[in-house]
Amino acid sequence: MTTQRRREPGGVAGQRAQRDGDAPGPAGCGVRRPHSPAAEVTAGIARLEGYLLVQRARTEAAEAGAAFARRFAWLGPHEQAEIARAFEREYLSVRRRMLRATVARADELRDEYSRRYAFLRRRLVAAVLGLTAVASVVLAVAARGTG
């Protein structure tokens, strides 16, 4: 099975654009440099987790493709293998599209909730300032009335 690398803006296929704080890494790709040992460990664990998730998806795809191809018992082993590979590619493609749609939706929700939070924060600050002004006026009036 071949893997395809997606082209990122401003870069060559297989390379990502170098960002601030990136150090040149193998093959000219930028490697994000963590700011602390704890951040480095966290980033390493995230990369390992990503790798393991990809390997599990590939294993699932291969197993599903093999199970699908076995349904065609009248085909020879080469034809079944070809069907299994085609099923595997399609399975991974569907899974990739679903993951991208999920990430896009998560980004939309994050933006929407960020806007709502900012609106509520502004409203709260305005309410606190208004109540402070009212309390100041009430205290000033009460101070004049007792004096």
C-alpha atoms as an extended CHARMM CRD file, in Angstrom:
* protein
*
       147  EXT
         1         1  MET       CA              0.0000000000        0.0000000000        0.0000000000  PROA      1               0.0000000000
         2         2  THR       CA              1.2650000000        3.4510000000       -0.8380000000  PROA      2               0.0000000000
         3         3  THR       CA              0.6960000000        6.5170000000        1.2610000000  PROA      3               0.0000000000
         4         4  GLN       CA              0.0340000000        9.9120000000       -0.1890000000  PROA      4               0.0000000000
         5         5  ARG       CA              1.3140000000       13.0620000000        1.4010000000  PROA      5               0.0000000000
         6         6  ARG       CA             -0.8710000000       16.0660000000        1.1980000000  PROA      6               0.0000000000
         7         7  ARG       CA              0.5370000000       19.3060000000       -0.0480000000  PROA      7               0.0000000000
         8         8  GLU       CA              0.5000000000       22.1150000000        2.4680000000  PROA      8               0.0000000000
         9         9  PRO       CA              0.3880000000       25.7760000000        1.5080000000  PROA      9               0.0000000000
        10        10  GLY       CA              3.7540000000       27.3070000000        0.8150000000  PROA      10              0.0000000000
        11        11  GLY       CA              5.5810000000       24.0070000000        0.8140000000  PROA      11              0.0000000000
        12        12  VAL       CA              6.6330000000       21.2210000000       -1.4380000000  PROA      12              0.0000000000
        13        13  ALA       CA              4.6960000000       17.9450000000       -1.3900000000  PROA      13              0.0000000000
        14        14  GLY       CA              5.8190000000       15.9870000000        1.6480000000  PROA      14              0.0000000000
        15        15  GLN       CA              7.1340000000       19.0520000000        3.4660000000  PROA      15              0.0000000000
        16        16  ARG       CA              5.2940000000       21.4050000000        5.7290000000  PROA      16              0.0000000000
        17        17  ALA       CA              5.8750000000       25.1060000000        5.9600000000  PROA      17              0.0000000000
        18        18  GLN       CA              8.3900000000       26.0530000000        8.6290000000  PROA      18              0.0000000000
        19        19  ARG       CA              6.8190000000       27.9590000000       11.5080000000  PROA      19              0.0000000000
        20        20  ASP       CA              8.2730000000       30.2420000000       14.1550000000  PROA      20              0.0000000000
        21        21  GLY       CA             10.0810000000       28.1490000000       16.7390000000  PROA      21              0.0000000000
        22        22  ASP       CA             10.6900000000       25.3170000000       14.2810000000  PROA      22              0.0000000000
        23        23  ALA       CA             14.1070000000       23.8510000000       13.8510000000  PROA      23              0.0000000000
        24        24  PRO       CA             15.2370000000       22.2620000000       10.6270000000  PROA      24              0.0000000000
        25        25  GLY       CA             14.8390000000       18.5120000000       10.8440000000  PROA      25              0.0000000000
        26        26  PRO       CA             15.4040000000       15.5590000000        8.5770000000  PROA      26              0.0000000000
        27        27  ALA       CA             14.7590000000       16.0710000000        4.8830000000  PROA      27              0.0000000000
        28        28  GLY       CA             14.4780000000       19.8230000000        5.3410000000  PROA      28              0.0000000000
        29        29  CYS       CA             11.1840000000       19.6160000000        7.2410000000  PROA      29              0.0000000000
        30        30  GLY       CA             10.6820000000       21.8830000000       10.2150000000  PROA      30              0.0000000000
        31        31  VAL       CA             10.3730000000       20.1200000000       13.5380000000  PROA      31              0.0000000000
        32        32  ARG       CA              8.4500000000       21.9120000000       16.2690000000  PROA      32              0.0000000000
        33        33  ARG       CA             10.8340000000       22.4470000000       19.1820000000  PROA      33              0.0000000000
        34        34  PRO       CA              9.0850000000       22.0510000000       22.5710000000  PROA      34              0.0000000000
        35        35  HSD       CA              9.8650000000       24.7270000000       25.1420000000  PROA      35              0.0000000000
        36        36  SER       CA             10.4060000000       22.4070000000       28.1130000000  PROA      36              0.0000000000
        37        37  PRO       CA             11.1970000000       18.7720000000       28.8630000000  PROA      37              0.0000000000
        38        38  ALA       CA              7.5740000000       18.2040000000       29.9120000000  PROA      38              0.0000000000
        39        39  ALA       CA              6.3620000000       19.6850000000       26.6150000000  PROA      39              0.0000000000
        40        40  GLU       CA              8.8370000000       17.4960000000       24.7410000000  PROA      40              0.0000000000
        41        41  VAL       CA              7.5310000000       14.3850000000       26.5130000000  PROA      41              0.0000000000
        42        42  THR       CA              3.9230000000       15.3970000000       25.8350000000  PROA      42              0.0000000000
        43        43  ALA       CA              4.6740000000       16.0170000000       22.1580000000  PROA      43              0.0000000000
        44        44  GLY       CA              6.4890000000       12.6790000000       21.8830000000  PROA      44              0.0000000000
        45        45  ILE       CA              3.5760000000       10.8270000000       23.4550000000  PROA      45              0.0000000000
        46        46  ALA       CA              1.1570000000       12.5640000000       21.0830000000  PROA      46              0.0000000000
        47        47  ARG       CA              3.2680000000       11.5270000000       18.0750000000  PROA      47              0.0000000000
        48        48  LEU       CA              3.4490000000        7.9530000000       19.3500000000  PROA      48              0.0000000000
        49        49  GLU       CA             -0.2930000000        7.8700000000       19.9560000000  PROA      49              0.0000000000
        50        50  GLY       CA             -0.9020000000        9.1800000000       16.4170000000  PROA      50              0.0000000000
        51        51  TYR       CA              1.4000000000        6.5450000000       14.9650000000  PROA      51              0.0000000000
        52        52  LEU       CA             -0.3410000000        3.7730000000       16.8820000000  PROA      52              0.0000000000
        53        53  LEU       CA             -3.7720000000        5.0120000000       15.7880000000  PROA      53              0.0000000000
        54        54  VAL       CA             -2.6880000000        5.0060000000       12.1470000000  PROA      54              0.0000000000
        55        55  GLN       CA             -1.2520000000        1.5050000000       12.4450000000  PROA      55              0.0000000000
        56        56  ARG       CA             -4.4710000000        0.2680000000       14.0670000000  PROA      56              0.0000000000
        57        57  ALA       CA             -6.5540000000        1.8290000000       11.2780000000  PROA      57              0.0000000000
        58        58  ARG       CA             -4.3760000000        0.1420000000        8.6550000000  PROA      58              0.0000000000
        59        59  THR       CA             -4.7050000000       -3.2040000000       10.4410000000  PROA      59              0.0000000000
        60        60  GLU       CA             -8.4870000000       -2.8040000000       10.6490000000  PROA      60              0.0000000000
        61        61  ALA       CA             -8.6200000000       -1.9040000000        6.9590000000  PROA      61              0.0000000000
        62        62  ALA       CA             -6.5430000000       -4.9350000000        5.9740000000  PROA      62              0.0000000000
        63        63  GLU       CA             -8.6760000000       -7.2500000000        8.1120000000  PROA      63              0.0000000000
        64        64  ALA       CA            -11.9050000000       -5.8090000000        6.7130000000  PROA      64              0.0000000000
        65        65  GLY       CA            -10.5830000000       -6.1040000000        3.1540000000  PROA      65              0.0000000000
        66        66  ALA       CA             -9.5570000000       -9.7160000000        3.6760000000  PROA      66              0.0000000000
        67        67  ALA       CA            -12.9370000000      -10.5830000000        5.2040000000  PROA      67              0.0000000000
        68        68  PHE       CA            -14.7270000000       -8.9220000000        2.2970000000  PROA      68              0.0000000000
        69        69  ALA       CA            -12.6080000000      -10.7100000000       -0.3030000000  PROA      69              0.0000000000
        70        70  ARG       CA            -13.2330000000      -14.1130000000        1.3280000000  PROA      70              0.0000000000
        71        71  ARG       CA            -16.9080000000      -13.7350000000        0.4240000000  PROA      71              0.0000000000
        72        72  PHE       CA            -15.9210000000      -14.2990000000       -3.2010000000  PROA      72              0.0000000000
        73        73  ALA       CA            -14.8030000000      -17.9050000000       -2.8260000000  PROA      73              0.0000000000
        74        74  TRP       CA            -15.0370000000      -18.5460000000       -6.5770000000  PROA      74              0.0000000000
        75        75  LEU       CA            -12.2190000000      -16.0830000000       -7.2680000000  PROA      75              0.0000000000
        76        76  GLY       CA             -8.6010000000      -17.0970000000       -7.2710000000  PROA      76              0.0000000000
        77        77  PRO       CA             -6.1610000000      -15.9560000000       -4.5900000000  PROA      77              0.0000000000
        78        78  HSD       CA             -4.7390000000      -13.1500000000       -6.7640000000  PROA      78              0.0000000000
        79        79  GLU       CA             -8.1750000000      -11.7350000000       -7.5260000000  PROA      79              0.0000000000
        80        80  GLN       CA             -9.1600000000      -11.9610000000       -3.8530000000  PROA      80              0.0000000000
        81        81  ALA       CA             -5.9530000000      -10.1920000000       -2.8660000000  PROA      81              0.0000000000
        82        82  GLU       CA             -6.6690000000       -7.4120000000       -5.3730000000  PROA      82              0.0000000000
        83        83  ILE       CA            -10.2150000000       -7.0060000000       -4.0580000000  PROA      83              0.0000000000
        84        84  ALA       CA             -8.8670000000       -6.9510000000       -0.4880000000  PROA      84              0.0000000000
        85        85  ARG       CA             -6.3640000000       -4.2070000000       -1.3930000000  PROA      85              0.0000000000
        86        86  ALA       CA             -9.0410000000       -2.1500000000       -3.1740000000  PROA      86              0.0000000000
        87        87  PHE       CA            -11.3660000000       -2.5020000000       -0.1820000000  PROA      87              0.0000000000
        88        88  GLU       CA             -8.5340000000       -1.5160000000        2.1620000000  PROA      88              0.0000000000
        89        89  ARG       CA             -7.7840000000        1.6360000000        0.1400000000  PROA      89              0.0000000000
        90        90  GLU       CA            -11.4580000000        2.6250000000        0.1030000000  PROA      90              0.0000000000
        91        91  TYR       CA            -11.8460000000        1.8800000000        3.8210000000  PROA      91              0.0000000000
        92        92  LEU       CA             -8.8880000000        4.1220000000        4.6680000000  PROA      92              0.0000000000
        93        93  SER       CA            -10.1520000000        6.8180000000        2.3130000000  PROA      93              0.0000000000
        94        94  VAL       CA            -13.5750000000        6.8610000000        3.9550000000  PROA      94              0.0000000000
        95        95  ARG       CA            -12.0090000000        6.9040000000        7.3960000000  PROA      95              0.0000000000
        96        96  ARG       CA             -9.7160000000        9.7900000000        6.3970000000  PROA      96              0.0000000000
        97        97  ARG       CA            -12.6830000000       11.8060000000        5.0680000000  PROA      97              0.0000000000
        98        98  MET       CA            -14.6420000000       11.1500000000        8.2620000000  PROA      98              0.0000000000
        99        99  LEU       CA            -11.7010000000       12.2670000000       10.3920000000  PROA      99              0.0000000000
       100       100  ARG       CA            -11.2510000000       15.4440000000        8.3570000000  PROA      100             0.0000000000
       101       101  ALA       CA            -14.9720000000       16.2180000000        8.6490000000  PROA      101             0.0000000000
       102       102  THR       CA            -14.7910000000       15.6760000000       12.4090000000  PROA      102             0.0000000000
       103       103  VAL       CA            -11.7730000000       17.9650000000       12.7260000000  PROA      103             0.0000000000
       104       104  ALA       CA            -13.4770000000       20.6350000000       10.6060000000  PROA      104             0.0000000000
       105       105  ARG       CA            -16.6100000000       20.4360000000       12.7510000000  PROA      105             0.0000000000
       106       106  ALA       CA            -14.5320000000       20.6500000000       15.9360000000  PROA      106             0.0000000000
       107       107  ASP       CA            -12.8630000000       23.7910000000       14.5520000000  PROA      107             0.0000000000
       108       108  GLU       CA            -16.2720000000       25.2920000000       13.7320000000  PROA      108             0.0000000000
       109       109  LEU       CA            -17.5620000000       24.5300000000       17.2200000000  PROA      109             0.0000000000
       110       110  ARG       CA            -14.4310000000       25.9550000000       18.8470000000  PROA      110             0.0000000000
       111       111  ASP       CA            -14.8300000000       29.1810000000       16.8630000000  PROA      111             0.0000000000
       112       112  GLU       CA            -18.5400000000       29.3960000000       17.6550000000  PROA      112             0.0000000000
       113       113  TYR       CA            -18.0440000000       28.8000000000       21.3800000000  PROA      113             0.0000000000
       114       114  SER       CA            -15.1140000000       31.2430000000       21.4630000000  PROA      114             0.0000000000
       115       115  ARG       CA            -17.3600000000       33.9400000000       19.9960000000  PROA      115             0.0000000000
       116       116  ARG       CA            -20.1220000000       33.1330000000       22.4890000000  PROA      116             0.0000000000
       117       117  TYR       CA            -17.6600000000       33.1770000000       25.3820000000  PROA      117             0.0000000000
       118       118  ALA       CA            -16.2690000000       36.5500000000       24.2770000000  PROA      118             0.0000000000
       119       119  PHE       CA            -19.8240000000       37.9470000000       23.9970000000  PROA      119             0.0000000000
       120       120  LEU       CA            -20.7680000000       36.6610000000       27.4560000000  PROA      120             0.0000000000
       121       121  ARG       CA            -17.5250000000       37.9820000000       28.9410000000  PROA      121             0.0000000000
       122       122  ARG       CA            -18.1910000000       41.4570000000       27.4920000000  PROA      122             0.0000000000
       123       123  ARG       CA            -21.7360000000       41.3200000000       28.8270000000  PROA      123             0.0000000000
       124       124  LEU       CA            -20.5280000000       40.3080000000       32.2810000000  PROA      124             0.0000000000
       125       125  VAL       CA            -17.9170000000       43.0800000000       32.3650000000  PROA      125             0.0000000000
       126       126  ALA       CA            -20.5670000000       45.6190000000       31.3150000000  PROA      126             0.0000000000
       127       127  ALA       CA            -22.9480000000       44.3560000000       34.0120000000  PROA      127             0.0000000000
       128       128  VAL       CA            -20.2450000000       44.5350000000       36.7060000000  PROA      128             0.0000000000
       129       129  LEU       CA            -19.2650000000       48.0530000000       35.6470000000  PROA      129             0.0000000000
       130       130  GLY       CA            -22.9300000000       49.1000000000       35.6210000000  PROA      130             0.0000000000
       131       131  LEU       CA            -23.5390000000       47.6430000000       39.0610000000  PROA      131             0.0000000000
       132       132  THR       CA            -20.3840000000       49.3180000000       40.3530000000  PROA      132             0.0000000000
       133       133  ALA       CA            -21.5930000000       52.6660000000       39.0210000000  PROA      133             0.0000000000
       134       134  VAL       CA            -25.0410000000       52.1820000000       40.5700000000  PROA      134             0.0000000000
       135       135  ALA       CA            -23.4810000000       51.1490000000       43.8980000000  PROA      135             0.0000000000
       136       136  SER       CA            -21.2340000000       54.2400000000       43.8180000000  PROA      136             0.0000000000
       137       137  VAL       CA            -24.2180000000       56.5120000000       43.2150000000  PROA      137             0.0000000000
       138       138  VAL       CA            -26.2250000000       54.8420000000       45.9860000000  PROA      138             0.0000000000
       139       139  LEU       CA            -23.2980000000       55.1530000000       48.4130000000  PROA      139             0.0000000000
       140       140  ALA       CA            -22.7860000000       58.8050000000       47.4640000000  PROA      140             0.0000000000
       141       141  VAL       CA            -26.4700000000       59.5700000000       48.0200000000  PROA      141             0.0000000000
       142       142  ALA       CA            -26.4680000000       57.6780000000       51.3170000000  PROA      142             0.0000000000
       143       143  ALA       CA            -23.3340000000       59.5280000000       52.4560000000  PROA      143             0.0000000000
       144       144  ARG       CA            -24.9870000000       62.9280000000       51.7250000000  PROA      144             0.0000000000
       145       145  GLY       CA            -28.1730000000       61.8980000000       53.4940000000  PROA      145             0.0000000000
       146       146  THR       CA            -26.3750000000       61.0290000000       56.7410000000  PROA      146             0.0000000000
       147       147  GLY       CA            -24.1370000000       64.0490000000       56.6790000000  PROA      147             0.0000000000
